[in-house]
Amino acid sequence: MGTAPTSVLDLVEKFRTNSEHYRSSAYNETLCRIDFINPLFAALGWDVANAGGYADAYRDVIHEDSLRVGEGLKAPDYSFRIGGTRKFFVEAKKPGVNLKSDPVPAYQLRRYAWSAKLPLSVLTDFEEFAVYDCRQKPSQNDKPSVGRLIYCTFEEYAEKWGDIAAVFSRDAVLKGAFDRFAESARGKRGTTEVDRAFLAEIEGWRDALARNVALRNPEISQRDLNFAVQRIIDRIIFLRIAEDRGMEPYSQLASLLNGERVYERLGVFFRAADQRYNSGIFHFERERDRSEPPDELTPTLSVDDKVLKDIVRNLYYPDSPYAFGVLPADILGQVYEQFLGKVIRLTTGHRAVVEEKPEVRKAGGVYYTPTYIVDYIVRHTVGRLLGVLEQSAGTDGAGAVLAPDAITPKDAAKLRILDPACGSGSFLIAAYQFLLDWHLKWYSEHDPEKLARGKSPPIYQATRGRESAGADATNGSGWRLTTSERKRILLNSIFGVDIDPQAVEVTKLSLLLKVLEGESGETLTNQWRLLHERALPDLGDNIKCGNSLIGPDFYENQQLLLLDDEARYKINVFDWNDEFRTIIRSGGFDAIVANPPYGASFSRAEEQYLRSRYRTPANSLDSFLLFVERAGQLLRNDGQFGMIIPSGWTSLPSAMPLRMLFVEQFRPTSFVSLPFDVFAAYVDCVIVTAQKWDRAEASTAIDLYVFPARHKIATVEEFECFHKSSDLGLWRTSPRFEFLVTCSTDETRLINKLRTTGFVLGDELSVKRGIETFQPVRFKKGLTNPQTAFAGVLQRYILEPGQRLFISFPPDIQRSKPVEYFSSNRILLRQVLSRSLRLQATYTEEFMLTSQSVQSLIPSASSRGVLSLLQILAILNSKLLSWFFVRLNAAARRDDFPKIILEQTRELPLPHQSATSKAHAPNLARLDRLVNSMLALNQSLSQTRIDHEATAAARQITAVDRQIDRIVYELFDLTESEIDLVEDTALRL
């Protein structure tokens, strides 16, 4: 698309010819969109008019409502999407507006995109075209140039079309060029993205409210204070978002700034919301068939006017940078996830302070699950239940495809989806959205006109306020799910549990806001009039507070009755059979999706209980292991499982019981080995999906997705680029039942072949570590027992000399580290691998002390003695053993400083007995000579100061290295295809 198409050149000529008219006051924005902006983006490949007839959930371009609220627009003019996911906004103006110098349009656009957490967006009147980096917090005082990356006029379209199309064409966005450009264009100035800014905002609210409520209500308890402060904040946020979505009168909350008795007047709004929405957030009166008690606390509180006015004052345009109408539910969830990491504590004198929760402090912070991980898990669990076929890479992004035998909404109504550690609700929000999209697509494809005329219609046809802006009457209006249908789907299918009562309330808030997405005050009023029901459901029976791992049988031990109220409240036992009686009795949940807590702390009583009730606890009793086992108990047969958990469980010996239980209960479907820095805590994680299975299978095909260690994932669509496959049957044959989640079928077969030779390095050599710390001393005459310590750099086939150190070798250390560790003819192996992920070993006969970072490999008494030290050194330094180690230990590919520990060294394979027979004697003798040559060549290379001599030595080393590798391949009896596999991947370890 380097040359502007004829359609664009015609638009340029048309504007040039009649520019005076187009710049006049008679020519408005709507006409500009029809005449110029719509065809401009159509030329970039976007289906602006929805000629494909897609349902709203999957249309390329959403033309937003033009209703004005206050001084600003309710929403941006266009939202451009791929597969229903927003990529960028376009804000349109009439040509009479000077976009280059007027700050107001730029501020409007940046508010929308910043609030929606979109990196780039476009401001245009066709005459001018400006691209903004929207990651910097906008201010109404900003100049129009702030954040502007690209600016051109219509006269430059022909010249710059290639640059525009390379980023903003539909094809470029679909193939990732837009995301790459956005990342490369990230400004050098510090950015404050909306989630961090809004988090700081509501943390300030919490601090001010907590101090004031504690001061004005001296009898309030710490627990009630936490509840009251969060509930007031939740209600304000809900109503403010409802205003920007047109469901509440705009500036309703702003009216509180005039006059006194603010909290009392705010309570009037809250009670009106109770009547309108029926949400647990606004539940003040006892009602039949509602399981949760009403809030009888917050209406009785006293709160000063100033605190509330300070909160309200910065919630409105133009002072507020937030455009609440486009603030996504998942972004709100990310904010709350961090918000819930702190708690209010009452100090002496009934003063309120906010501090980090102990478990968060231990974990080093709160880490929100990235959206692409949530999307992947939901697609591969909920999607499978709904009979949805995944899109293949390169499709047009119009959404998932229904399988030929797809279920009906009547079948879907029976699905029950659970997150047993729901936190702020990110997985449940995504699962709910997936269900909403699926239902809308199904209804849109099965006689929607008839469905809309039914007694309780699940859909209705919405007309847009901007049909004249280019979309025709048929495609310009879309089918929407009625609020009643959205409520039905939520109540039927979405369930969650969390031990933190605040997290439970946040999950409810996020889900309720999701119910109302796309609604307006008019549609809600009409549906209330027709159906005589309030807008929102009560989620008390769906989202519950409790300990997913500990049941009421915890109290069967009589000594536990001695626990005080605070301890019992913290443990918060949960009875699954009682709380979800109908679901459990019918067989269990249909899908479980989660990012369970890792490394949670347990009391002695809790630990005793967990070890007695679960089969899989390792020495560490890590909480995520227990959640995996609990999921197996709660899922029905054929149910779907999806979690992101630390990858160590796939190979650690201590987690072997869980792996064995896992394949008893589940049929694994996929493992995704993620980059190491998915979470700021740098935990190496793997996504696991599986199907509950009560029938053992010897062989099961498994999809693997293995990301490079430093890859930056942008969207879930990237996963297919890193796909390979393996077979559970091959994993079953490994000595410790490891799940080789980064290895393809061929790689796994080769690993198994190398491990079944019958011999490992520990059979031949004793592997010992050096001294813990060196205590260097200045060499003095008469120093008792001075020893030389190695202080250089160990690399393949050489000890690079460094500063000479002398240390004391006291008798107490000698007893644990005998002198033969440091004096025998031996191999030295560096604990840290090279940057290219190669094992690094050399040979020495010199007496020297080494630190713990160097392993000494010494012939053992039980050695067969059929391989010399130099031959074992060659095997250690070969491509094959580095390939074996890195493939078997997936974490080595992601760690900044990958290491090999003693036990792993001992288990490195050696060739089969037949490889040391007379037939291989010439190869073994040659190997000795080649290794001696490598030692000499590397020594020579380290000493030369002449460039051409260094180049010659390096070339010789490479040639000898190849010969050694070839002999090692023969000793392990590798086929040519197996050699190709190692050679192909060794350089990409």
Short mmCIF file of C-alpha atoms in Angstrom, two decimals, residues 225-653:
data_model
loop_
_atom_site.label_atom_id
_atom_site.label_comp_id
_atom_site.label_asym_id
_atom_site.label_seq_id
_atom_site.Cartn_x
_atom_site.Cartn_y
_atom_site.Cartn_z
CA LEU A 225 -14.43 0.59 58.56
CA ASN A 226 -12.88 -1.36 55.69
CA PHE A 227 -16.33 -2.42 54.48
CA ALA A 228 -17.84 1.07 54.68
CA VAL A 229 -15.00 2.89 52.95
CA GLN A 230 -14.85 0.46 50.04
CA ARG A 231 -18.62 0.37 49.64
CA ILE A 232 -18.85 4.19 49.46
CA ILE A 233 -16.07 4.27 46.85
CA ASP A 234 -17.70 1.47 44.83
CA ARG A 235 -21.01 3.30 44.77
CA ILE A 236 -19.50 6.60 43.66
CA ILE A 237 -17.54 4.90 40.86
CA PHE A 238 -20.60 2.98 39.72
CA LEU A 239 -22.80 6.06 39.53
CA ARG A 240 -20.14 8.15 37.82
CA ILE A 241 -19.61 5.48 35.14
CA ALA A 242 -23.39 5.20 34.77
CA GLU A 243 -23.54 8.96 34.13
CA ASP A 244 -20.99 8.81 31.31
CA ARG A 245 -22.86 5.89 29.78
CA GLY A 246 -26.10 7.86 29.83
CA MET A 247 -27.82 5.65 32.42
CA GLU A 248 -27.87 8.36 35.08
CA PRO A 249 -28.41 12.13 34.72
CA TYR A 250 -25.11 13.74 33.81
CA SER A 251 -23.59 15.84 36.64
CA GLN A 252 -25.86 14.19 39.21
CA LEU A 253 -22.92 13.70 41.58
CA ALA A 254 -21.56 17.15 40.69
CA SER A 255 -24.72 18.67 42.16
CA LEU A 256 -23.36 17.67 45.58
CA LEU A 257 -20.74 20.40 45.28
CA ASN A 258 -23.47 22.96 45.91
CA GLY A 259 -24.76 23.06 49.46
CA GLU A 260 -24.26 21.08 52.65
CA ARG A 261 -25.28 17.67 54.06
CA VAL A 262 -23.42 15.99 51.21
CA TYR A 263 -23.40 12.46 52.65
CA GLU A 264 -27.12 12.61 53.40
CA ARG A 265 -27.87 13.77 49.84
CA LEU A 266 -25.51 11.16 48.44
CA GLY A 267 -27.51 8.56 50.36
CA VAL A 268 -30.61 9.66 48.44
CA PHE A 269 -28.81 8.83 45.16
CA PHE A 270 -27.73 5.49 46.61
CA ARG A 271 -31.26 4.52 47.62
CA ALA A 272 -32.63 5.56 44.23
CA ALA A 273 -29.99 3.35 42.64
CA ASP A 274 -31.20 0.46 44.81
CA GLN A 275 -34.67 0.83 43.31
CA ARG A 276 -33.32 1.20 39.79
CA TYR A 277 -30.62 -1.48 39.71
CA ASN A 278 -31.35 -4.04 42.44
CA SER A 279 -27.60 -4.45 42.87
CA GLY A 280 -25.97 -5.71 46.05
CA ILE A 281 -23.86 -2.56 45.95
CA PHE A 282 -27.03 -0.60 46.79
CA HIS A 283 -28.84 -3.06 49.08
CA PHE A 284 -30.43 -1.28 52.03
CA GLU A 285 -33.72 -3.07 52.73
CA ARG A 286 -34.51 -6.69 53.53
CA GLU A 287 -36.15 -8.37 50.58
CA ARG A 288 -37.61 -11.78 49.98
CA ASP A 289 -35.37 -14.26 48.12
CA ARG A 290 -32.17 -12.28 48.71
CA SER A 291 -29.56 -14.34 50.53
CA GLU A 292 -27.30 -11.53 51.67
CA PRO A 293 -28.29 -9.15 54.48
CA PRO A 294 -28.81 -5.46 53.65
CA ASP A 295 -26.26 -2.77 54.45
CA GLU A 296 -27.46 -1.28 57.71
CA LEU A 297 -24.10 0.26 58.55
CA THR A 298 -23.22 2.93 56.00
CA PRO A 299 -26.54 4.85 56.21
CA THR A 300 -25.83 5.51 59.89
CA LEU A 301 -22.35 6.96 59.42
CA SER A 302 -21.26 10.57 59.68
CA VAL A 303 -18.93 11.88 56.94
CA ASP A 304 -17.73 15.47 56.55
CA ASP A 305 -18.78 17.43 53.48
CA LYS A 306 -15.25 18.43 52.51
CA VAL A 307 -14.02 14.85 52.10
CA LEU A 308 -16.81 13.96 49.70
CA LYS A 309 -16.64 17.21 47.77
CA ASP A 310 -12.91 16.71 47.21
CA ILE A 311 -13.67 13.29 45.70
CA VAL A 312 -16.47 14.54 43.46
CA ARG A 313 -14.76 17.70 42.30
CA ASN A 314 -12.20 15.95 40.08
CA LEU A 315 -14.61 13.55 38.37
CA TYR A 316 -15.87 15.82 35.59
CA TYR A 317 -14.72 17.23 32.28
CA PRO A 318 -12.64 19.26 31.70
CA ASP A 319 -10.82 18.93 35.07
CA SER A 320 -10.97 15.14 35.07
CA PRO A 321 -8.69 13.24 32.67
CA TYR A 322 -10.97 10.19 32.93
CA ALA A 323 -13.56 9.37 30.30
CA PHE A 324 -15.61 6.94 32.36
CA GLY A 325 -17.80 5.96 29.44
CA VAL A 326 -14.90 4.13 27.76
CA LEU A 327 -13.08 2.88 30.87
CA PRO A 328 -13.01 -0.91 30.31
CA ALA A 329 -14.18 -3.28 33.02
CA ASP A 330 -10.86 -5.17 32.91
CA ILE A 331 -8.92 -1.93 33.48
CA LEU A 332 -11.11 -1.20 36.48
CA GLY A 333 -10.32 -4.73 37.65
CA GLN A 334 -6.58 -4.10 37.30
CA VAL A 335 -6.94 -0.95 39.39
CA TYR A 336 -8.88 -2.73 42.09
CA GLU A 337 -6.46 -5.67 42.15
CA GLN A 338 -3.77 -3.24 43.31
CA PHE A 339 -6.23 -1.37 45.53
CA LEU A 340 -7.06 -4.58 47.41
CA GLY A 341 -3.41 -5.11 48.27
CA LYS A 342 -3.80 -2.65 51.13
CA VAL A 343 -6.05 -2.58 54.17
CA ILE A 344 -7.18 0.02 56.69
CA ARG A 345 -5.96 -0.52 60.25
CA LEU A 346 -7.09 1.30 63.38
CA THR A 347 -4.25 2.43 65.66
CA THR A 348 -4.25 3.61 69.23
CA GLY A 349 -6.60 6.56 69.54
CA HIS A 350 -8.90 5.17 66.83
CA ARG A 351 -6.81 6.67 64.03
CA ALA A 352 -7.00 5.04 60.61
CA VAL A 353 -3.88 4.15 58.64
CA VAL A 354 -3.65 2.33 55.31
CA GLU A 355 -0.96 -0.32 55.00
CA GLU A 356 0.02 -3.19 52.75
CA LYS A 357 -1.44 -6.58 53.61
CA PRO A 358 1.15 -8.98 55.08
CA GLU A 359 0.68 -11.55 52.31
CA VAL A 360 1.17 -8.84 49.66
CA ARG A 361 4.30 -7.58 51.39
CA LYS A 362 5.66 -11.13 51.42
CA ALA A 363 4.94 -11.59 47.71
CA GLY A 364 6.55 -8.27 46.80
CA GLY A 365 3.33 -6.70 45.49
CA VAL A 366 0.14 -7.48 43.60
CA TYR A 367 0.45 -8.78 40.05
CA TYR A 368 -2.54 -8.55 37.77
CA THR A 369 -3.01 -11.29 35.18
CA PRO A 370 -2.36 -9.86 31.69
CA THR A 371 -5.42 -9.74 29.43
CA TYR A 372 -3.92 -12.05 26.78
CA ILE A 373 -3.48 -14.79 29.40
CA VAL A 374 -7.07 -14.43 30.58
CA ASP A 375 -8.29 -14.47 26.96
CA TYR A 376 -6.32 -17.61 26.14
CA ILE A 377 -7.62 -19.52 29.15
CA VAL A 378 -11.23 -18.46 28.54
CA ARG A 379 -11.07 -19.34 24.83
CA HIS A 380 -9.66 -22.78 25.59
CA THR A 381 -12.17 -23.60 28.33
CA VAL A 382 -15.42 -21.71 27.87
CA GLY A 383 -14.84 -21.76 24.10
CA ARG A 384 -14.58 -25.56 24.09
CA LEU A 385 -17.77 -25.88 26.12
CA LEU A 386 -19.61 -23.73 23.59
CA GLY A 387 -18.36 -25.71 20.61
CA VAL A 388 -16.36 -22.78 19.28
CA LEU A 389 -13.64 -23.34 16.71
CA GLU A 390 -10.58 -21.19 17.27
CA GLN A 391 -9.55 -18.75 14.56
CA SER A 392 -6.46 -19.75 12.69
CA ALA A 393 -3.67 -17.23 12.29
CA GLY A 394 -4.27 -14.71 9.54
CA THR A 395 -8.06 -14.87 9.49
CA ASP A 396 -10.08 -11.72 9.15
CA GLY A 397 -10.66 -11.33 12.88
CA ALA A 398 -14.43 -11.39 12.59
CA GLY A 399 -14.67 -13.55 15.67
CA ALA A 400 -14.75 -17.19 16.60
CA VAL A 401 -16.62 -19.62 14.35
CA LEU A 402 -19.43 -21.86 15.54
CA ALA A 403 -18.68 -25.54 15.13
CA PRO A 404 -21.14 -27.56 13.02
CA ASP A 405 -22.47 -29.30 16.13
CA ALA A 406 -22.52 -26.13 18.24
CA ILE A 407 -24.82 -26.13 21.23
CA THR A 408 -27.91 -23.94 21.53
CA PRO A 409 -28.62 -21.20 24.10
CA LYS A 410 -30.79 -23.72 25.92
CA ASP A 411 -27.74 -25.96 26.30
CA ALA A 412 -25.50 -23.02 27.17
CA ALA A 413 -27.86 -22.06 30.00
CA LYS A 414 -26.72 -25.20 31.85
CA LEU A 415 -23.03 -24.21 31.86
CA ARG A 416 -21.50 -23.27 35.21
CA ILE A 417 -18.12 -21.47 35.18
CA LEU A 418 -16.10 -20.96 38.38
CA ASP A 419 -13.06 -19.00 39.50
CA PRO A 420 -12.23 -20.33 43.02
CA ALA A 421 -9.77 -17.47 43.69
CA CYS A 422 -11.55 -14.71 41.78
CA GLY A 423 -9.73 -11.65 43.14
CA SER A 424 -11.06 -8.60 41.29
CA GLY A 425 -12.86 -10.83 38.78
CA SER A 426 -10.72 -10.66 35.63
CA PHE A 427 -11.37 -14.27 34.59
CA LEU A 428 -15.08 -14.07 35.34
CA ILE A 429 -15.44 -10.81 33.40
CA ALA A 430 -13.74 -12.39 30.38
CA ALA A 431 -15.81 -15.58 30.64
CA TYR A 432 -19.00 -13.54 30.90
CA GLN A 433 -18.03 -11.43 27.87
CA PHE A 434 -17.31 -14.60 25.90
CA LEU A 435 -20.77 -15.92 26.75
CA LEU A 436 -22.40 -12.61 25.80
CA ASP A 437 -20.62 -12.57 22.43
CA TRP A 438 -21.48 -16.19 21.74
CA HIS A 439 -25.17 -15.70 22.54
CA LEU A 440 -25.42 -12.56 20.41
CA LYS A 441 -23.75 -14.31 17.49
CA TRP A 442 -26.04 -17.33 17.81
CA TYR A 443 -29.21 -15.23 18.02
CA SER A 444 -28.09 -13.03 15.11
CA GLU A 445 -27.69 -16.12 12.92
CA HIS A 446 -30.96 -17.85 13.88
CA ASP A 447 -33.91 -15.72 12.74
CA PRO A 448 -33.29 -12.70 14.99
CA GLU A 449 -36.45 -10.89 13.83
CA LYS A 450 -38.59 -13.72 15.18
CA LEU A 451 -36.65 -13.90 18.45
CA ALA A 452 -37.04 -10.15 18.97
CA ARG A 453 -40.84 -10.45 18.71
CA GLY A 454 -41.13 -13.13 21.39
CA LYS A 455 -42.74 -12.75 24.79
CA SER A 456 -39.37 -12.46 26.58
CA PRO A 457 -37.09 -11.43 23.75
CA PRO A 458 -33.38 -12.14 24.27
CA ILE A 459 -32.39 -9.50 21.71
CA TYR A 460 -33.56 -6.18 20.35
CA GLN A 461 -32.47 -4.03 17.45
CA ALA A 462 -30.73 -0.83 18.46
CA THR A 463 -30.62 2.15 16.15
CA ARG A 464 -27.59 4.39 16.27
CA GLY A 465 -27.59 8.14 16.45
CA ARG A 466 -25.18 8.42 13.55
CA GLU A 467 -26.72 6.44 10.74
CA SER A 468 -26.30 9.44 8.49
CA ALA A 469 -22.58 9.20 9.12
CA GLY A 470 -22.12 6.56 6.50
CA ALA A 471 -23.62 3.28 7.69
CA ASP A 472 -26.72 2.15 5.84
CA ALA A 473 -30.01 1.58 7.60
CA THR A 474 -29.65 -2.21 7.68
CA ASN A 475 -26.08 -2.57 8.83
CA GLY A 476 -26.05 0.64 10.80
CA SER A 477 -28.36 -0.81 13.42
CA GLY A 478 -27.30 -3.89 15.29
CA TRP A 479 -28.80 -6.63 17.36
CA ARG A 480 -28.23 -6.30 21.07
CA LEU A 481 -28.86 -8.62 23.99
CA THR A 482 -31.59 -7.30 26.25
CA THR A 483 -30.60 -6.48 29.79
CA SER A 484 -32.80 -9.35 30.96
CA GLU A 485 -30.86 -11.76 28.77
CA ARG A 486 -27.53 -10.41 30.00
CA LYS A 487 -28.72 -10.85 33.57
CA ARG A 488 -29.94 -14.38 32.89
CA ILE A 489 -26.60 -15.41 31.39
CA LEU A 490 -24.69 -13.94 34.33
CA LEU A 491 -26.85 -15.56 37.01
CA ASN A 492 -26.91 -18.93 35.25
CA SER A 493 -23.25 -19.31 34.42
CA ILE A 494 -20.78 -17.13 36.36
CA PHE A 495 -19.59 -18.11 39.84
CA GLY A 496 -16.67 -17.08 42.01
CA VAL A 497 -15.19 -17.47 45.48
CA ASP A 498 -12.49 -15.47 47.24
CA ILE A 499 -11.26 -15.42 50.81
CA ASP A 500 -11.09 -11.60 50.77
CA PRO A 501 -14.52 -9.95 51.27
CA GLN A 502 -13.30 -6.79 49.55
CA ALA A 503 -12.30 -8.80 46.46
CA VAL A 504 -15.75 -10.35 46.35
CA GLU A 505 -17.37 -6.92 46.28
CA VAL A 506 -15.04 -5.71 43.53
CA THR A 507 -15.86 -8.76 41.40
CA LYS A 508 -19.55 -8.03 41.80
CA LEU A 509 -19.04 -4.38 40.87
CA SER A 510 -17.09 -5.27 37.71
CA LEU A 511 -19.65 -7.85 36.59
CA LEU A 512 -22.55 -5.49 37.19
CA LEU A 513 -20.88 -2.78 35.12
CA LYS A 514 -20.39 -5.37 32.39
CA VAL A 515 -24.14 -6.11 32.46
CA LEU A 516 -24.85 -2.46 31.71
CA GLU A 517 -22.30 -1.98 28.92
CA GLY A 518 -24.00 -0.62 25.84
CA GLU A 519 -27.15 0.36 27.69
CA SER A 520 -28.55 3.85 28.13
CA GLY A 521 -31.08 5.43 30.42
CA GLU A 522 -33.70 5.13 27.67
CA THR A 523 -33.19 1.40 27.04
CA LEU A 524 -33.19 0.63 30.75
CA THR A 525 -36.39 2.59 31.28
CA ASN A 526 -38.10 0.91 28.33
CA GLN A 527 -37.12 -2.56 29.52
CA TRP A 528 -38.23 -1.80 33.05
CA ARG A 529 -41.57 -0.61 31.70
CA LEU A 530 -42.00 -3.72 29.53
CA LEU A 531 -40.61 -6.37 31.87
CA HIS A 532 -41.24 -4.77 35.27
CA GLU A 533 -37.83 -5.67 36.65
CA ARG A 534 -34.86 -3.71 37.88
CA ALA A 535 -31.75 -3.48 35.76
CA LEU A 536 -29.24 -5.55 37.69
CA PRO A 537 -29.18 -8.94 39.37
CA ASP A 538 -28.29 -9.72 42.96
CA LEU A 539 -25.02 -11.70 42.78
CA GLY A 540 -25.09 -12.91 46.38
CA ASP A 541 -25.67 -16.51 45.28
CA ASN A 542 -22.99 -16.35 42.56
CA ILE A 543 -19.98 -14.57 44.04
CA LYS A 544 -19.20 -15.68 47.58
CA CYS A 545 -16.64 -15.05 50.28
CA GLY A 546 -14.80 -18.02 51.75
CA ASN A 547 -11.70 -20.19 51.85
CA SER A 548 -11.79 -22.41 48.77
CA LEU A 549 -9.30 -24.86 50.30
CA ILE A 550 -10.64 -25.33 53.83
CA GLY A 551 -14.06 -26.75 54.63
CA PRO A 552 -16.13 -26.84 57.84
CA ASP A 553 -14.53 -30.16 58.83
CA PHE A 554 -11.60 -27.97 59.86
CA TYR A 555 -13.40 -27.62 63.21
CA GLU A 556 -13.74 -31.36 63.83
CA ASN A 557 -10.57 -31.17 65.94
CA GLN A 558 -11.83 -29.93 69.29
CA GLN A 559 -8.65 -27.98 70.00
CA LEU A 560 -9.46 -25.73 67.09
CA LEU A 561 -12.49 -24.41 68.98
CA LEU A 562 -9.99 -22.41 71.00
CA LEU A 563 -9.48 -20.11 68.02
CA ASP A 564 -10.66 -16.57 68.63
CA ASP A 565 -13.14 -14.72 66.40
CA GLU A 566 -10.40 -12.96 64.43
CA ALA A 567 -8.63 -16.25 63.64
CA ARG A 568 -11.90 -17.88 62.54
CA TYR A 569 -12.72 -14.86 60.39
CA LYS A 570 -9.30 -15.06 58.75
CA ILE A 571 -9.55 -18.81 58.06
CA ASN A 572 -13.07 -18.28 56.69
CA VAL A 573 -14.04 -21.93 56.10
CA PHE A 574 -16.23 -22.59 53.06
CA ASP A 575 -18.64 -25.47 52.50
CA TRP A 576 -18.86 -26.15 48.75
CA ASN A 577 -21.58 -28.75 49.24
CA ASP A 578 -23.78 -26.25 51.01
CA GLU A 579 -22.95 -22.98 49.22
CA PHE A 580 -23.29 -24.48 45.72
CA ARG A 581 -25.48 -27.44 46.59
CA THR A 582 -27.33 -27.77 43.29
CA ILE A 583 -24.18 -27.53 41.16
CA ILE A 584 -22.18 -30.00 43.24
CA ARG A 585 -25.03 -32.51 43.36
CA SER A 586 -25.43 -32.31 39.59
CA GLY A 587 -21.81 -33.36 39.10
CA GLY A 588 -19.82 -30.15 39.54
CA PHE A 589 -18.80 -27.09 37.57
CA ASP A 590 -18.36 -27.17 33.81
CA ALA A 591 -15.24 -25.00 33.75
CA ILE A 592 -12.75 -23.72 36.30
CA VAL A 593 -10.51 -20.81 35.34
CA ALA A 594 -8.08 -19.08 37.69
CA ASN A 595 -4.77 -17.52 38.60
CA PRO A 596 -4.61 -19.03 42.10
CA PRO A 597 -2.40 -17.58 44.84
CA TYR A 598 1.18 -18.82 44.98
CA GLY A 599 3.07 -19.33 48.24
CA ALA A 600 0.23 -18.40 50.60
CA SER A 601 1.04 -18.54 54.32
CA PHE A 602 -0.72 -21.09 56.53
CA SER A 603 -0.96 -21.40 60.30
CA ARG A 604 0.12 -24.65 61.96
CA ALA A 605 -3.52 -25.74 62.29
CA GLU A 606 -4.25 -24.95 58.64
CA GLU A 607 -1.14 -26.81 57.51
CA GLN A 608 -2.11 -29.90 59.49
CA TYR A 609 -5.58 -29.81 57.97
CA LEU A 610 -4.34 -29.35 54.38
CA ARG A 611 -1.79 -32.16 54.64
CA SER A 612 -4.47 -34.50 55.91
CA ARG A 613 -7.07 -33.62 53.23
CA TYR A 614 -5.01 -33.25 50.05
CA ARG A 615 -2.86 -35.81 48.22
CA THR A 616 -0.40 -33.48 46.55
CA PRO A 617 1.24 -31.14 49.11
CA ALA A 618 4.97 -30.79 48.50
CA ASN A 619 7.39 -29.88 51.27
CA SER A 620 6.55 -26.22 50.71
CA LEU A 621 2.79 -26.84 50.78
CA ASP A 622 2.41 -24.28 48.01
CA SER A 623 -1.16 -23.05 47.72
CA PHE A 624 -1.31 -23.28 43.92
CA LEU A 625 -0.77 -27.08 44.10
CA LEU A 626 -3.79 -27.33 46.37
CA PHE A 627 -5.95 -25.26 44.02
CA VAL A 628 -5.15 -27.58 41.12
CA GLU A 629 -6.19 -30.57 43.20
CA ARG A 630 -9.31 -28.76 44.44
CA ALA A 631 -10.29 -28.01 40.85
CA GLY A 632 -10.25 -31.73 40.11
CA GLN A 633 -12.71 -32.24 42.98
CA LEU A 634 -15.08 -29.48 41.86
CA LEU A 635 -15.21 -30.15 38.10
CA ARG A 636 -17.69 -32.50 36.50
CA ASN A 637 -16.48 -35.21 34.18
CA ASP A 638 -15.61 -33.71 30.78
CA GLY A 639 -15.37 -30.26 32.43
CA GLN A 640 -12.70 -27.80 31.31
CA PHE A 641 -9.74 -26.63 33.42
CA GLY A 642 -7.55 -23.56 32.80
CA MET A 643 -5.02 -21.98 35.16
CA ILE A 644 -1.77 -20.04 35.09
CA ILE A 645 0.61 -21.42 37.71
CA PRO A 646 4.38 -21.57 38.37
CA SER A 647 6.08 -23.84 35.86
CA GLY A 648 8.20 -25.61 38.48
CA TRP A 649 5.45 -28.14 39.11
CA THR A 650 5.96 -29.60 35.63
CA SER A 651 9.40 -30.96 36.52
CA LEU A 652 10.27 -30.58 40.22
CA PRO A 653 10.63 -33.94 42.00
#
